[in-house]
Coordinates of C-alpha atoms in Angstrom, one line a residue:
Chain M
X134 CA 25.4 -10.3 -26.3
X135 CA 26.5 -7.3 -24.2
X136 CA 29.3 -7.2 -21.7
X137 CA 28.7 -7.6 -18.0
X138 CA 30.0 -4.1 -17.2
X139 CA 27.7 -2.5 -19.8
X140 CA 24.8 -4.6 -18.5
X141 CA 25.6 -3.3 -14.9
X142 CA 25.6 0.3 -16.2
X143 CA 22.2 -0.2 -17.8
X144 CA 20.8 -1.6 -14.6
X145 CA 22.2 1.4 -12.8
X146 CA 20.3 3.7 -15.3
X147 CA 17.1 1.7 -14.6
X148 CA 17.7 2.2 -10.9
X149 CA 18.2 6.0 -11.3
X150 CA 15.0 6.2 -13.5
X151 CA 13.1 4.4 -10.7
X152 CA 14.3 7.0 -8.2
X153 CA 13.1 9.8 -10.5
X154 CA 9.7 8.0 -10.8
X155 CA 9.3 8.3 -7.0
X156 CA 10.7 11.8 -7.0
X157 CA 8.0 12.8 -9.5
X158 CA 5.3 12.1 -6.9
X159 CA 6.3 15.1 -4.9
X160 CA 3.6 17.0 -6.8
X161 CA 0.7 16.0 -9.0
X162 CA 2.1 18.1 -11.9
X163 CA 5.4 16.2 -12.1
X164 CA 3.9 12.8 -11.2
X165 CA 2.8 11.7 -14.7
X166 CA 6.3 12.4 -16.0
X167 CA 7.7 10.4 -13.1
X168 CA 5.5 7.4 -14.0
X169 CA 6.9 7.6 -17.5
X170 CA 10.4 7.4 -16.1
X171 CA 9.4 4.3 -14.2
X172 CA 8.1 2.6 -17.3
X173 CA 11.3 3.6 -19.2
X174 CA 13.5 2.1 -16.5
X175 CA 11.5 -1.1 -16.6
X176 CA 11.8 -1.3 -20.3
X177 CA 15.6 -0.8 -20.2
X178 CA 16.0 -3.5 -17.5
X179 CA 14.0 -6.1 -19.5
X180 CA 15.6 -5.4 -22.8
X181 CA 19.2 -5.4 -21.6
X182 CA 18.5 -8.7 -19.8
X183 CA 17.4 -10.3 -23.0
X184 CA 20.5 -8.9 -24.8
X185 CA 22.8 -10.2 -22.1
X186 CA 21.5 -13.7 -22.4
X187 CA 21.4 -13.6 -26.1
X188 CA 19.3 -16.8 -26.2
X189 CA 16.8 -16.0 -28.9
X190 CA 15.7 -19.6 -29.5
X191 CA 12.3 -21.2 -28.9
X192 CA 12.5 -20.5 -25.1
X193 CA 12.7 -16.8 -25.9
X194 CA 9.4 -17.0 -27.8
X195 CA 7.8 -18.6 -24.8
X196 CA 9.2 -15.9 -22.5
X197 CA 7.6 -13.2 -24.7
X198 CA 4.3 -15.2 -24.8
X199 CA 4.2 -15.5 -21.0
X200 CA 5.1 -11.9 -20.6
X201 CA 2.3 -10.8 -22.8
X202 CA -0.2 -13.2 -21.0
X203 CA 0.7 -11.6 -17.7
X204 CA 0.8 -8.1 -19.2
X205 CA -2.7 -8.4 -20.7
X206 CA -4.1 -9.7 -17.4
X207 CA -2.5 -6.8 -15.6
X208 CA -3.7 -4.2 -18.1
X209 CA -7.2 -5.6 -18.0
X210 CA -7.2 -5.4 -14.2
X211 CA -5.8 -1.8 -14.3
X212 CA -8.5 -0.6 -16.6
X213 CA -11.5 -2.4 -15.0
X214 CA -10.8 -1.9 -11.3
X215 CA -13.0 0.7 -9.6
X216 CA -11.1 3.3 -7.5
X217 CA -12.9 2.2 -4.3
X218 CA -11.2 -1.2 -4.7
X219 CA -7.7 0.3 -4.8
X220 CA -6.7 -1.0 -1.3
X221 CA -7.4 -4.7 -2.1
X222 CA -5.8 -4.2 -5.6
X223 CA -2.6 -3.0 -4.0
X224 CA -2.6 -5.9 -1.5
X225 CA -3.2 -8.3 -4.3
X226 CA -0.3 -6.9 -6.3
X227 CA 2.0 -7.2 -3.3
X228 CA 1.2 -10.8 -3.0
X229 CA 2.3 -11.3 -6.7
X230 CA 5.6 -9.6 -6.1
X231 CA 6.1 -11.8 -3.0
X232 CA 5.3 -15.0 -4.9
X233 CA 7.5 -14.0 -7.9
X234 CA 10.4 -13.6 -5.5
X235 CA 9.7 -17.0 -4.0
X236 CA 9.6 -18.6 -7.5
X237 CA 12.9 -16.9 -8.6
X238 CA 14.6 -18.1 -5.4
X239 CA 13.3 -21.6 -6.0
X240 CA 14.5 -21.5 -9.6
X241 CA 17.9 -20.3 -8.5
X242 CA 18.1 -23.0 -5.8
X243 CA 17.3 -25.8 -8.3
X244 CA 19.6 -24.5 -11.1
X245 CA 22.3 -22.3 -9.5
X246 CA 24.5 -22.7 -12.6
X247 CA 22.2 -20.5 -14.6
X248 CA 22.9 -17.6 -12.1
X249 CA 26.6 -18.4 -11.6
X250 CA 26.0 -19.3 -7.9
X251 CA 27.9 -22.5 -7.9
X252 CA 26.6 -26.0 -8.4
X253 CA 23.4 -27.7 -7.2
X254 CA 24.1 -29.1 -3.8
X255 CA 27.1 -26.9 -3.5
X256 CA 25.8 -23.3 -3.7
X257 CA 28.0 -20.5 -2.5
X258 CA 27.2 -19.8 1.2
X259 CA 26.5 -16.0 0.8
X260 CA 24.2 -16.7 -2.2
X261 CA 22.3 -19.4 -0.2
X262 CA 21.8 -17.0 2.7
X263 CA 20.6 -14.2 0.4
X264 CA 18.3 -16.7 -1.4
X265 CA 16.8 -17.9 1.8
X266 CA 16.1 -14.4 3.0
X267 CA 14.6 -13.5 -0.4
X268 CA 12.4 -16.6 -0.4
X269 CA 11.3 -16.3 3.3
X270 CA 10.4 -12.6 3.0
X271 CA 8.8 -13.1 -0.3
X272 CA 6.7 -16.0 1.1
X273 CA 5.6 -13.9 4.1
X274 CA 4.7 -11.0 1.8
X275 CA 2.7 -13.4 -0.4
X276 CA 0.5 -15.0 2.3
X277 CA 0.3 -11.9 4.4
X278 CA -1.0 -9.9 1.4
X279 CA -3.5 -12.6 0.6
X280 CA -5.0 -12.3 4.1
X281 CA -5.0 -8.5 3.8
X282 CA -6.6 -8.8 0.4
X283 CA -9.4 -11.1 1.8
X284 CA -10.0 -8.8 4.7
X285 CA -10.2 -5.7 2.6
X286 CA -12.4 -7.5 0.0
X287 CA -14.7 -8.5 2.8
X288 CA -14.4 -12.2 2.1
X289 CA -12.8 -12.5 5.5
X290 CA -14.2 -10.6 8.5
X291 CA -12.2 -7.5 9.3
X292 CA -12.3 -8.3 12.9
X293 CA -9.0 -9.4 14.5
X294 CA -8.6 -13.1 15.0
X295 CA -6.7 -13.8 18.2
X296 CA -6.0 -17.0 20.3
X297 CA -4.1 -17.7 23.4
X298 CA -0.3 -18.2 22.9
X299 CA -0.4 -16.4 19.6
X300 CA 2.6 -14.2 20.2
X301 CA 4.6 -17.1 21.7
X302 CA 3.8 -19.3 18.6
X303 CA 4.9 -16.5 16.3
X304 CA 8.1 -16.1 18.2
X305 CA 8.8 -19.8 18.1
X306 CA 8.2 -19.9 14.3
X307 CA 10.4 -16.9 13.7
X308 CA 13.2 -18.6 15.7
X309 CA 12.7 -21.8 13.7
X310 CA 13.1 -19.9 10.5
X311 CA 16.5 -18.7 11.6
X312 CA 17.5 -22.2 12.7
X313 CA 16.3 -23.6 9.4
X314 CA 18.3 -21.1 7.4
X315 CA 21.4 -22.1 9.4
X316 CA 20.9 -25.8 8.8
X317 CA 20.1 -25.2 5.2
X318 CA 23.4 -23.5 4.8
X319 CA 25.4 -26.3 6.4
X320 CA 23.6 -29.2 4.7
X321 CA 22.3 -27.6 1.4
X322 CA 19.3 -29.9 1.8
X323 CA 16.4 -29.1 -0.6
X324 CA 13.9 -30.5 2.0
X325 CA 15.0 -27.8 4.4
X326 CA 14.6 -25.1 1.7
X327 CA 11.0 -26.3 1.0
X328 CA 10.2 -26.4 4.7
X329 CA 11.6 -22.8 5.1
X330 CA 9.2 -21.6 2.4
X331 CA 6.2 -23.4 3.8
X332 CA 6.8 -22.1 7.3
X333 CA 7.3 -18.5 5.9
X334 CA 3.9 -18.8 4.2
X335 CA 2.4 -19.7 7.6
X336 CA 4.1 -16.7 9.3
X337 CA 2.5 -14.4 6.8
X338 CA -0.9 -15.7 7.7
X339 CA -0.3 -15.6 11.4
X340 CA 1.1 -12.2 11.2
X341 CA -1.9 -10.5 9.6
X342 CA -5.0 -12.4 11.0
X343 CA -4.8 -10.6 14.4
X344 CA -4.9 -7.1 12.8
X345 CA -8.2 -5.4 12.5
X346 CA -9.8 -3.6 9.5
X347 CA -9.0 0.0 10.3
X348 CA -5.3 -0.9 11.0
X349 CA -5.1 -1.9 7.3
X350 CA -3.3 1.3 6.3
X351 CA -0.4 0.2 8.4
X352 CA -0.6 -3.4 7.2
X353 CA -0.6 -2.5 3.5
X354 CA 2.3 -0.1 3.9
X355 CA 4.2 -2.8 5.9
X356 CA 3.6 -5.4 3.2
X357 CA 4.7 -2.8 0.6
X358 CA 7.9 -2.6 2.5
X359 CA 8.4 -6.4 2.8
X360 CA 7.9 -6.8 -1.0
X361 CA 10.8 -4.3 -1.4
X362 CA 13.1 -6.2 1.0
X363 CA 12.2 -9.5 -0.8
X364 CA 13.2 -8.0 -4.1
X365 CA 16.4 -6.7 -2.6
X366 CA 17.2 -10.1 -1.2
X367 CA 16.8 -11.6 -4.6
X368 CA 18.8 -8.7 -6.0
X369 CA 21.8 -9.7 -3.8
X370 CA 21.4 -13.3 -4.9
X371 CA 21.4 -12.4 -8.6
X372 CA 24.0 -9.7 -8.1
X373 CA 21.7 -7.3 -9.9
X374 CA 22.0 -3.6 -9.1
X375 CA 18.6 -2.6 -10.5
X376 CA 16.9 -5.0 -8.1
X377 CA 19.0 -4.0 -5.1
X378 CA 18.3 -0.3 -5.7
X379 CA 14.6 -0.8 -6.3
X380 CA 14.3 -3.2 -3.3
X381 CA 15.9 -0.6 -1.1
X382 CA 13.7 2.2 -2.4
X383 CA 10.4 0.2 -2.1
X384 CA 11.5 -1.1 1.3
X385 CA 12.1 2.3 2.8
X386 CA 9.1 3.8 1.1
X387 CA 6.8 1.2 2.7
X388 CA 8.5 1.7 6.1
X389 CA 8.0 5.4 6.0
X390 CA 4.3 5.0 5.1
X391 CA 3.8 2.6 8.0
X392 CA 5.5 5.1 10.2
X393 CA 3.2 8.0 9.0
X394 CA 0.1 5.8 9.5
X395 CA 1.1 4.7 13.0
X396 CA 1.7 8.4 13.9
X397 CA -1.7 9.2 12.5
X398 CA -3.2 6.9 15.1
X399 CA -0.7 7.7 17.8
X400 CA 0.1 4.0 18.1
X401 CA 3.4 2.2 18.1
X402 CA 4.2 0.0 15.1
X403 CA 4.7 -2.8 17.5
X404 CA 1.3 -2.5 19.0
X405 CA -0.3 -2.5 15.6
X406 CA 1.6 -5.7 14.6
X407 CA 0.7 -7.5 17.8
X408 CA -2.9 -6.8 16.8
X409 CA -6.2 -7.4 18.6
X410 CA -7.1 -3.7 18.5
X411 CA -10.8 -3.0 17.9
X412 CA -12.0 -6.3 19.3
X413 CA -15.7 -6.8 20.2
X414 CA -15.1 -6.7 24.0
X415 CA -14.4 -3.0 23.8
X416 CA -17.6 -2.4 21.8
X417 CA -19.9 -4.2 24.3
X418 CA -18.5 -2.1 27.2
X419 CA -19.4 1.2 25.6
X420 CA -22.9 -0.1 24.8
X421 CA -23.8 -0.2 28.5
X422 CA -23.4 3.6 28.8
X423 CA -26.4 5.7 29.7
X424 CA -28.3 7.2 26.8
X425 CA -27.3 10.9 26.3
X426 CA -29.5 13.2 24.3
X427 CA -28.7 13.5 20.6
X428 CA -30.0 16.1 18.1
X429 CA -30.9 14.6 14.8
X430 CA -32.2 16.2 11.7
X431 CA -33.0 15.5 8.0
X432 CA -31.7 16.7 4.7
X433 CA -33.8 19.9 4.8
X434 CA -32.2 21.0 8.1
X435 CA -28.8 20.2 6.7
X436 CA -29.5 22.2 3.5
X437 CA -30.8 25.1 5.6
X438 CA -27.7 25.2 7.7
X439 CA -25.4 25.1 4.7
X440 CA -27.4 27.8 2.8
X441 CA -26.7 30.2 5.6
X442 CA -23.0 29.3 5.9
X443 CA -20.2 31.1 4.2
X444 CA -17.6 28.4 4.6
X445 CA -18.0 24.6 4.8
X446 CA -15.4 21.9 5.5
X447 CA -16.0 18.4 4.3
X448 CA -14.5 15.5 6.4
X449 CA -14.6 12.3 4.4
X450 CA -13.8 8.9 5.8
X451 CA -13.9 5.2 5.0
X452 CA -17.8 5.3 5.2
X453 CA -17.8 7.5 2.1
X454 CA -15.8 4.9 0.2
X455 CA -18.2 2.1 1.3
X456 CA -21.3 4.1 0.3
X457 CA -19.6 5.2 -3.0
X458 CA -20.7 8.7 -2.1
X459 CA -17.7 10.7 -3.6
X460 CA -19.6 11.7 -6.8
X461 CA -22.7 12.8 -5.0
X462 CA -20.5 14.7 -2.5
X463 CA -18.8 16.6 -5.3
X464 CA -22.2 17.5 -6.8
X465 CA -23.3 18.8 -3.4
X466 CA -20.2 20.9 -3.2
X467 CA -20.8 22.3 -6.7
X468 CA -24.2 23.4 -5.5
X469 CA -22.7 25.0 -2.5
X470 CA -20.1 26.8 -4.6
X471 CA -22.8 28.1 -6.9
X472 CA -24.3 29.7 -3.9
X473 CA -21.0 31.5 -3.1
X474 CA -20.0 29.2 -0.2
X475 CA -16.4 28.4 0.3
X476 CA -15.7 24.7 0.5
X477 CA -12.6 22.7 1.4
X478 CA -11.9 19.1 2.2
X479 CA -10.0 17.9 5.3
X480 CA -8.3 14.6 5.2
X481 CA -6.9 12.7 8.2
X482 CA -3.8 10.7 7.5
X483 CA -5.5 7.4 8.4
X484 CA -8.9 8.1 6.8
X485 CA -9.8 5.1 4.6
X486 CA -8.1 1.7 4.3
X487 CA -4.7 2.8 2.8
X488 CA -2.5 5.8 2.7
X489 CA -4.0 8.5 0.4
X490 CA -7.2 6.5 -0.1
X491 CA -9.6 9.5 0.3
X492 CA -7.5 11.7 -2.0
X493 CA -7.8 9.2 -4.9
X494 CA -11.5 8.9 -4.5
X495 CA -12.0 12.6 -4.4
X496 CA -9.7 13.0 -7.5
X497 CA -11.9 10.4 -9.2
X498 CA -15.0 12.5 -8.5
X499 CA -13.2 15.4 -10.2
X500 CA -12.5 17.3 -7.0
X501 CA -9.5 19.6 -7.7
X502 CA -6.5 18.5 -5.5
X503 CA -5.9 22.1 -4.3
X504 CA -9.2 22.1 -2.5
X505 CA -8.1 19.1 -0.5
X506 CA -6.0 19.7 2.7
X507 CA -4.1 17.5 5.1
X508 CA -4.7 17.6 8.8
X509 CA -2.0 20.1 9.8
X510 CA -2.9 22.5 6.9
X511 CA -6.6 22.8 7.8
X512 CA -7.0 22.1 11.5
X513 CA -7.0 25.7 12.5
X514 CA -9.6 26.6 10.0
X515 CA -12.4 24.6 11.8
X516 CA -12.7 27.4 14.4
X517 CA -13.6 29.9 11.6
X518 CA -15.9 27.6 9.6
X519 CA -19.7 27.6 9.8
X520 CA -20.4 24.0 8.9
X521 CA -18.3 20.9 9.1
X522 CA -19.8 18.0 7.1
X523 CA -18.5 14.7 8.4
X524 CA -19.2 11.9 5.9
X525 CA -18.0 8.4 6.8
X526 CA -15.4 9.5 9.3
X527 CA -15.7 8.8 13.0
X528 CA -12.8 8.1 15.3
X529 CA -10.6 10.7 13.7
X530 CA -13.1 13.4 14.8
X531 CA -13.5 12.3 18.4
X532 CA -12.6 15.1 20.8
X533 CA -12.1 12.4 23.5
X534 CA -8.6 11.8 22.0
X535 CA -7.7 15.3 23.3
X536 CA -9.4 15.2 26.7
X537 CA -9.6 11.7 28.2
X538 CA -6.3 10.0 29.0
X539 CA -8.3 6.8 29.7
X540 CA -9.5 6.5 26.2
X541 CA -7.8 4.0 23.9
X542 CA -7.5 6.7 21.2
X543 CA -6.1 9.3 23.6
X544 CA -3.3 11.3 22.0
X545 CA -4.3 10.5 18.5
X546 CA -4.1 13.6 16.3
X547 CA -7.7 14.4 15.4
X548 CA -9.5 16.9 13.2
X549 CA -10.9 19.7 15.4
X550 CA -14.4 19.3 13.9
X551 CA -16.1 20.3 17.2
X552 CA -14.8 23.8 16.8
X553 CA -17.0 24.5 13.8
X554 CA -20.2 26.5 14.5
X555 CA -22.3 23.5 13.4
X556 CA -21.3 20.0 12.7
X557 CA -23.4 17.8 10.4
X558 CA -22.5 14.2 11.1
X559 CA -23.8 11.7 8.5
X560 CA -23.9 8.2 10.0
X561 CA -26.2 5.3 9.9
X562 CA -26.5 4.8 13.7
X563 CA -24.9 5.9 17.0
X564 CA -22.6 2.8 17.0
X565 CA -19.1 3.5 18.0
X566 CA -16.3 3.6 15.4
X567 CA -13.5 1.1 14.9
X568 CA -11.7 1.8 18.1
X569 CA -14.9 0.8 20.0
X570 CA -15.0 4.3 21.6
X571 CA -18.2 6.3 21.8
X572 CA -17.8 9.6 19.9
X573 CA -18.3 12.6 22.2
X574 CA -19.0 14.7 19.1
X575 CA -22.5 13.0 18.7
X576 CA -23.7 14.7 21.9
X577 CA -22.4 18.2 21.4
X578 CA -24.7 21.2 21.4
X579 CA -23.5 22.2 17.9
X580 CA -23.8 18.7 16.3
X581 CA -26.7 17.6 14.2
X582 CA -26.8 13.9 13.4
X583 CA -28.1 12.9 10.0
X584 CA -29.0 9.2 10.3
X585 CA -28.8 7.8 6.8
X586 CA -26.7 6.2 4.1
X587 CA -23.9 8.7 3.2
X588 CA -24.7 8.7 -0.5
X589 CA -28.5 8.9 0.0
X590 CA -28.2 11.8 2.5
X591 CA -25.9 13.8 0.3
X592 CA -28.2 13.4 -2.7
X593 CA -31.2 14.5 -0.6
X594 CA -29.3 17.6 0.6
X595 CA -28.8 18.5 -3.1
X596 CA -32.5 18.1 -3.7
X597 CA -33.5 20.2 -0.6
X598 CA -31.1 23.0 -1.6
Chain C
X144 CA 43.6 -7.3 -1.4
X145 CA 40.6 -6.6 -3.6
X146 CA 37.3 -5.6 -2.1
X147 CA 34.6 -8.3 -2.2
X148 CA 31.9 -7.3 -4.8
X149 CA 29.4 -8.1 -2.1
X150 CA 30.6 -5.0 -0.2
X151 CA 30.0 -2.9 -3.3
X152 CA 26.5 -4.2 -3.5
X153 CA 25.9 -3.6 0.2
X154 CA 27.1 0.0 -0.3
X155 CA 24.6 0.5 -3.1
X156 CA 21.9 -1.1 -1.0
X157 CA 22.5 1.1 2.1
X158 CA 22.8 4.3 0.0
X159 CA 19.7 3.5 -1.9
X160 CA 17.8 3.1 1.4
X161 CA 18.9 6.7 2.3
X162 CA 17.9 7.9 -1.2
X163 CA 14.5 6.2 -0.8
X164 CA 14.1 7.7 2.6
X165 CA 14.6 11.3 1.5
X166 CA 12.7 10.9 -1.8
X167 CA 9.7 9.3 -0.2
X168 CA 9.4 11.9 2.6
X169 CA 9.1 14.5 -0.2
X170 CA 6.1 12.7 -1.7
X171 CA 2.9 14.7 -1.1
X172 CA 0.5 12.8 1.1
X173 CA -2.3 13.1 -1.4
X174 CA -0.3 10.9 -3.7
X175 CA 0.4 8.1 -1.2
X176 CA -1.9 5.7 -3.0
X177 CA -0.1 6.2 -6.4
X178 CA 3.2 5.9 -4.5
X179 CA 2.2 2.4 -3.4
X180 CA 1.0 1.3 -6.8
X181 CA 4.1 2.6 -8.5
X182 CA 6.5 1.1 -6.0
X183 CA 4.6 -2.1 -6.6
X184 CA 5.3 -1.8 -10.3
X185 CA 9.0 -1.1 -10.0
X186 CA 9.6 -3.8 -7.5
X187 CA 8.5 -6.2 -10.2
X188 CA 11.8 -5.5 -11.9
X189 CA 12.4 -8.9 -10.2
X190 CA 11.2 -10.1 -13.7
X191 CA 14.9 -9.9 -14.8
X192 CA 15.6 -12.8 -12.5
X193 CA 12.6 -14.6 -13.8
X194 CA 13.8 -14.1 -17.4
X195 CA 17.3 -15.5 -16.6
X196 CA 15.7 -18.5 -14.9
X197 CA 13.3 -19.1 -17.7
X198 CA 15.9 -18.9 -20.4
X199 CA 18.2 -21.3 -18.6
X200 CA 16.5 -24.3 -20.1
X201 CA 17.7 -25.8 -23.4
X202 CA 15.7 -26.2 -26.6
X203 CA 15.1 -29.9 -26.0
X204 CA 13.6 -29.2 -22.6
X205 CA 12.3 -25.7 -22.4
X206 CA 10.2 -26.3 -19.4
X207 CA 12.5 -28.1 -17.0
X208 CA 12.2 -28.3 -13.3
X209 CA 13.8 -24.9 -12.6
X210 CA 12.8 -22.9 -15.7
X211 CA 9.1 -23.6 -15.0
X212 CA 9.4 -21.5 -11.9
X213 CA 11.0 -18.8 -14.0
X214 CA 8.1 -18.8 -16.5
X215 CA 5.5 -18.6 -13.6
X216 CA 7.4 -15.7 -12.1
X217 CA 7.4 -13.9 -15.5
X218 CA 3.6 -14.1 -15.6
X219 CA 3.2 -12.8 -12.0
X220 CA 5.7 -10.0 -12.5
X221 CA 4.2 -9.0 -15.8
X222 CA 0.8 -8.7 -14.2
X223 CA 2.3 -6.4 -11.7
X224 CA 4.4 -4.3 -14.1
X225 CA 1.5 -3.6 -16.6
X226 CA -1.2 -3.5 -13.9
X227 CA 0.9 -1.3 -11.6
X228 CA 2.1 1.3 -14.1
X229 CA -1.3 1.5 -15.9
X230 CA -3.3 1.9 -12.7
X231 CA -0.9 4.5 -11.5
X232 CA -1.3 6.3 -14.8
X233 CA -5.0 6.1 -14.5
X234 CA -5.0 7.5 -11.0
X235 CA -2.5 10.3 -11.7
X236 CA -4.6 11.4 -14.7
X237 CA -7.5 12.1 -12.3
X238 CA -5.6 14.7 -10.2
X239 CA -6.6 18.0 -11.6
X240 CA -6.1 21.6 -10.5
X241 CA -8.9 24.0 -9.9
X242 CA -10.1 25.7 -13.1
X243 CA -9.1 29.3 -12.8

C-alpha cells in the first residue's frame, strides 16, 4: 500500500512521460523514443494503481486476466491491420475509449464509496456533475466513432444523411442533456443517469451521419478531441492527475488537428459539423455542363513524358489508398530515379481520410520521409517541374479554388499542379471530386488524362519505361 | 481558508491544455497519423479508473453490479493501450530517411 501523496506524484510522472511521448513526434528520429516514454508512463500508472489498492486477492487475478484478454486482442489487431485501414482503426479505437469512459462513470455512479465520492444516492454534487460530463462525452464519442468507423469501412455510405429539422432536433437534444444533468444533480435518480447516457449515444449518431466521406479528417480529429475531454471528465471524478493531464493533452491535440484540417479545406469547423457538404444535388448540376475537349493518353505517352523530364512531383490522394497503389508508385519512382530524374512527393493537408494518412502509406512503401513535402514547402516548385503525376487526388488540385469566387471550394489552399510543364492525371473517369465541382485541370492544354485504375496505370508506366 | 483541491485539479487541467497546445503544434504534419494513434493509447490511462472499479468488489462477490462495468472497461482500455502503442510503433518503424 503506498500513500496517497506518493501515488499522486507517480501519476504526475506518468503525465509528464505522456507529454514527452507527444513531444517526440516533432521529428521521426525522436518519435520512437517518444512512444517508449508513453509506454513507460502507462506502465507506471497501472502498477501504482495496483499498489495503492493493495487488494491482491482473487479479484486481482481476474483483473490481470481481463487485462491480458484485452491486451492480446489489441496486439493482434495492431499487427494484422493493413496501413490503408488506419483511419477506421483509429475511429474504432476512439469508440473504445468513449465506451470505457461510460463504463467507469457507470461504475462510479453505482458504487461511489469505492472512489470516495460519497454514498450511493447521495453523491457529492461536484463529482456527480463531473461524472455526468464524462459519461455524456464518452457516450457521444462512442456512438459517433462507430458511425465514422462504418462510413470509413464502407459498410455505411459515405454520403451525408440529412433530413429536415435536423439541426433543430440536435439543438433540442443538447438542451435536454443539460436539463437532465441538472435534474440528475438535484434528484440523484439513477433513471435520469441512464437516460442521459442513452440520449448521448443518440447525439453521437445524429452528429456524424450528416457529415460526408471527405470531411472525415475533421470528424476523426474531432472525435479524438472528444475522447480526451471524456477522459479528463472522468479524471476529475476520480481526482486522478494522470487522467486529467492526459485528457487535456489529447483534447487539445484533437482540437488542433481539426483546426488544421478545416484550414486545409478553407471551411469553418461549424460548417463541417453542420454537414451536408458533398451531397448529390451538387454533382448533378455539374453533369449538365457542356463537354469540353480533354486530352487523354496511355502508359506509353506517360512514360515518354517522364523519360524526357528532369524533375517530377507526385501528388497522391485518397484514390491511391483505395487502389493500394503506393508500392507500385514507389517502384515507378525508383525507375525514374535510376534514369537520373529528381522526384519529390507533394501532400495536401486534407489528402486522404485522416491527418497524415498519405505520409503513413508512403512510409509503408519505403518512401524516405525527406522526399515527402507539405503544401507550403513544395508549392513553389511546381512552376519549375516538368511533370506532375496526380494519383488519386482531385479537389486539392483544382485551380478553380483560386479563380472562381462562386465555387464551393473557392479559397481552399490547393497544390499549384497546373503550373507544371505537363500534368499527368490518373483517374478512372471525368467525374467530379468529393466537392461535386468539375476540375478545371482536366481541360488544360498541359494536362494529359490517364483513364485507368491508379495501381494498374502506375504498373503499366513501369513496363513502358 | 484552504484552497479547494478541485481548484488545484482545474489548474493542472488548464495548464495541461496549454502544454498540449504548444507540444502538438510542434508535431510534424507527416506524423499526424501516429499522433492520433498514440493519443488514443495514452487516453486509455482511463484504465486506472477501471481497475479501481473492478477491485471494489469483495471476494464473495467479485462480479457485482458495479465491478462488472469496471472489468468491461478494463478489456476495452487494454485493447486500446496495447493496440494503440503497438500500431504506433509499427508505423514509426516505417519512417526512414533517404539512404545517403
